[in-house]
Tab-separated table of C-alpha atoms in Angstrom:
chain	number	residue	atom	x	y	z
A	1427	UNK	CA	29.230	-22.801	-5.174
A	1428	UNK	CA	31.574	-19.629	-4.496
A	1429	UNK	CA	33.769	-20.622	-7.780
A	1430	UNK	CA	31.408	-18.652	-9.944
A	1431	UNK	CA	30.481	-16.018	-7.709
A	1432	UNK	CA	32.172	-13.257	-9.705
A	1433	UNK	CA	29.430	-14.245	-12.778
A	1434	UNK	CA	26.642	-14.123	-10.564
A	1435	UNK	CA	27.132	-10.964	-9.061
A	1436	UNK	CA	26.392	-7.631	-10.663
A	1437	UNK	CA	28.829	-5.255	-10.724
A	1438	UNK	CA	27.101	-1.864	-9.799
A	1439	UNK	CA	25.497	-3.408	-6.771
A	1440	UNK	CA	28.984	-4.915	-6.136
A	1441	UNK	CA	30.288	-1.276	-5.989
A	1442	UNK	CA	27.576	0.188	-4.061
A	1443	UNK	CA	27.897	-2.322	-1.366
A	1444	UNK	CA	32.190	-1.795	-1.014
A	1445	UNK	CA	31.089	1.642	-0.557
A	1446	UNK	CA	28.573	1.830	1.628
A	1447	UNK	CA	31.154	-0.751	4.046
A	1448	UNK	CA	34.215	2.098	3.099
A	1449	UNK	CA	31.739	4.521	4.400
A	1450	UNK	CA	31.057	2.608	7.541
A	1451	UNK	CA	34.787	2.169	8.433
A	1452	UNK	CA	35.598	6.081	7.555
A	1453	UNK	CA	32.553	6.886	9.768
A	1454	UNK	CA	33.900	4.719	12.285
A	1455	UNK	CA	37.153	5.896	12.623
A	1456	UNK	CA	35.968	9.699	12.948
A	1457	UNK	CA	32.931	8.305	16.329
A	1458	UNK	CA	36.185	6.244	17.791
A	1459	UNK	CA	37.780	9.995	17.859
A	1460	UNK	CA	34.406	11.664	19.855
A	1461	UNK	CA	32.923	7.897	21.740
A	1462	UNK	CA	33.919	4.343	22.588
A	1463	UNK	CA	30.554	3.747	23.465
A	1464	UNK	CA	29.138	0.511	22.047
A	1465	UNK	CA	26.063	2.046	22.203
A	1466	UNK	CA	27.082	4.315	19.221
A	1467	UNK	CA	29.421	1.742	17.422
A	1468	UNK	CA	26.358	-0.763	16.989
A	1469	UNK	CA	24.534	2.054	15.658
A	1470	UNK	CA	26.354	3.045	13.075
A	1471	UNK	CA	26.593	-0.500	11.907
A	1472	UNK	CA	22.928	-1.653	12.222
A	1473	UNK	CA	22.641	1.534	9.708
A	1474	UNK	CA	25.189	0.118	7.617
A	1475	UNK	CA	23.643	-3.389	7.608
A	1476	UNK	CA	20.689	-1.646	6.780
A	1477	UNK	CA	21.785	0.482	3.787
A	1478	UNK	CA	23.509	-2.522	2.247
A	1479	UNK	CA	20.110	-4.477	2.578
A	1480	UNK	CA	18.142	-1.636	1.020
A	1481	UNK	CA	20.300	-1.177	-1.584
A	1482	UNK	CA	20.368	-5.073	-2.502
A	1483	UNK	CA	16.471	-4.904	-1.926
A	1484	UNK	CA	16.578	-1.925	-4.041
A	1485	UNK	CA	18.361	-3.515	-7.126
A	1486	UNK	CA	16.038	-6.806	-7.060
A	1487	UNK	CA	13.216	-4.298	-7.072
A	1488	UNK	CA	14.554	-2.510	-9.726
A	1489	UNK	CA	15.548	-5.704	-12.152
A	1490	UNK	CA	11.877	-7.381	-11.088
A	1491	UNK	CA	10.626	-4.169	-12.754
A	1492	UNK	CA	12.672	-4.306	-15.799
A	1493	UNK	CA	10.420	-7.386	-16.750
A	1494	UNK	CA	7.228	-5.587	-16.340
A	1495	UNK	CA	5.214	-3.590	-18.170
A	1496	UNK	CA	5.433	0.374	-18.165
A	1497	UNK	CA	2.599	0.706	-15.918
A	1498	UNK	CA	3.274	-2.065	-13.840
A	1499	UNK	CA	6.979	-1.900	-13.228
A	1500	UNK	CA	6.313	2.264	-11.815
A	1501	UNK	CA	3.484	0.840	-9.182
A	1502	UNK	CA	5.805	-2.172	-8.196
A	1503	UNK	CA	9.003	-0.302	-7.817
A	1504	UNK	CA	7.591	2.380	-5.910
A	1505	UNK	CA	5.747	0.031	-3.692
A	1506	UNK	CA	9.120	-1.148	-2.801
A	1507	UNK	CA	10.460	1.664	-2.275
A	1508	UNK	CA	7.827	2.365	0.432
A	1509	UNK	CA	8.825	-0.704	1.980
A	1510	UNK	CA	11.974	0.103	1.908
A	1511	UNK	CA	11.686	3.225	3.828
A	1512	UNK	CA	8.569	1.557	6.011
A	1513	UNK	CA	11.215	-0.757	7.179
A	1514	UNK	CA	14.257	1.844	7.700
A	1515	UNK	CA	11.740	4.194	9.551
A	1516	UNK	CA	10.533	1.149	11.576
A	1517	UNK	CA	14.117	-0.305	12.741
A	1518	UNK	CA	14.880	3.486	13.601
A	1519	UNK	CA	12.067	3.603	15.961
A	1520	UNK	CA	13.081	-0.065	17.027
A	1521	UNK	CA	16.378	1.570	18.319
A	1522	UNK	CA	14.960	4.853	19.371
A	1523	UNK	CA	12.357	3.156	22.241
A	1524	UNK	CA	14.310	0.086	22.894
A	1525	UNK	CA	17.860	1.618	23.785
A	1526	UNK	CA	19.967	-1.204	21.837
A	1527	UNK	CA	21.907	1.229	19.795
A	1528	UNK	CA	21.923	5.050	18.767
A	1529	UNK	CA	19.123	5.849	16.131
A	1530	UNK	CA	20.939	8.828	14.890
A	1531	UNK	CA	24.170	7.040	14.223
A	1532	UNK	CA	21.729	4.109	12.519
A	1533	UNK	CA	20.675	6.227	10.393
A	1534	UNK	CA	24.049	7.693	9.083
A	1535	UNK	CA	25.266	4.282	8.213
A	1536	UNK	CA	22.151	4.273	5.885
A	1537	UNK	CA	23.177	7.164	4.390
A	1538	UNK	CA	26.083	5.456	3.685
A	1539	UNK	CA	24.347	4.273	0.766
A	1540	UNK	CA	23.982	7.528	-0.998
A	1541	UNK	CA	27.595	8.389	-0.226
A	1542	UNK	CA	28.092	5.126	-2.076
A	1543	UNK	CA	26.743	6.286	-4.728
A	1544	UNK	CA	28.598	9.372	-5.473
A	1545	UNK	CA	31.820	6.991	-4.557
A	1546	UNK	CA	30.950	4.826	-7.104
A	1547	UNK	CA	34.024	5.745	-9.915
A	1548	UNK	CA	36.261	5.167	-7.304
A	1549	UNK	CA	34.722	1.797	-6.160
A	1550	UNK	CA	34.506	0.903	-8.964
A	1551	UNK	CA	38.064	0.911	-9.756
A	1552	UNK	CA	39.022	-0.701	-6.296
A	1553	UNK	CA	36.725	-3.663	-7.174
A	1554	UNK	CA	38.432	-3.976	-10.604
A	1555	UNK	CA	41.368	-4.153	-9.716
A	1556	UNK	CA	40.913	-6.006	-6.484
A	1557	UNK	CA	38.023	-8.761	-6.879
A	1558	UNK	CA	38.277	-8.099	-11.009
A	1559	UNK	CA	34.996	-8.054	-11.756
């Protein structure tokens, strides 16, 4: 199962997911310097769990759209993008009223996935030359 993974996997989603998690462990290392609280450190990672999802959700949105028509790939990839953000705004207020983890912190780590984005030259060369694909 896991000898082929390198062919199943696509390389741009690859990248944005190594730096969304480089983005977590940079983010983590500047909150260790200001709080040890676990409080914050599961926050930042739920956010980071979260961004990773949403950007896998976001590329199997994206290809299911690629299939569609015009008019029909716009309606269903902005539907999922509404979900996308439905959920993110709902696990925010999840942590905000229950007091598992910091909401704020959550939501950085999602962020993480547009700083992944802009990382993505450099990812992309760390994955090369790392996992080769």
């Amino acid at each position: 199962m896991w000898k082929n993974w390198k062919k199943k996997i696509d390389a741009t989603l690859f990248d944005l997911c190594l730096g969304i998690f480089l983005y977590g462990i940079v983010c983590q290392i500047i909150i260790l310097f200001f709080s040890r609280d676990f409080y914050d450190i599961i926050g930042l990672w739920i956010g980071i769990l979260l961004g990773i999802l949403g950007s896998i959700h976001m590329w199997w949105s994206i290809n299911r759209g690629l299939d569609m028509a015009s008019r029909d790939a716009m309606k269903t990839v902005g539907a999922n993008g509404i979900i996308r953000y439905f959920v993110l705004v709902l696990m925010i207020g999840l942590l905000w009223f229950s007091g598992l983890a910091n909401p704020f912190l959550a939501f950085l780590g999602y962020m993480g996935m547009k700083a992944a984005a802009y990382m993505q030259p450099f990812t992309r060369k760390i994955s090369f030359k790392l996992f080769k694909i």
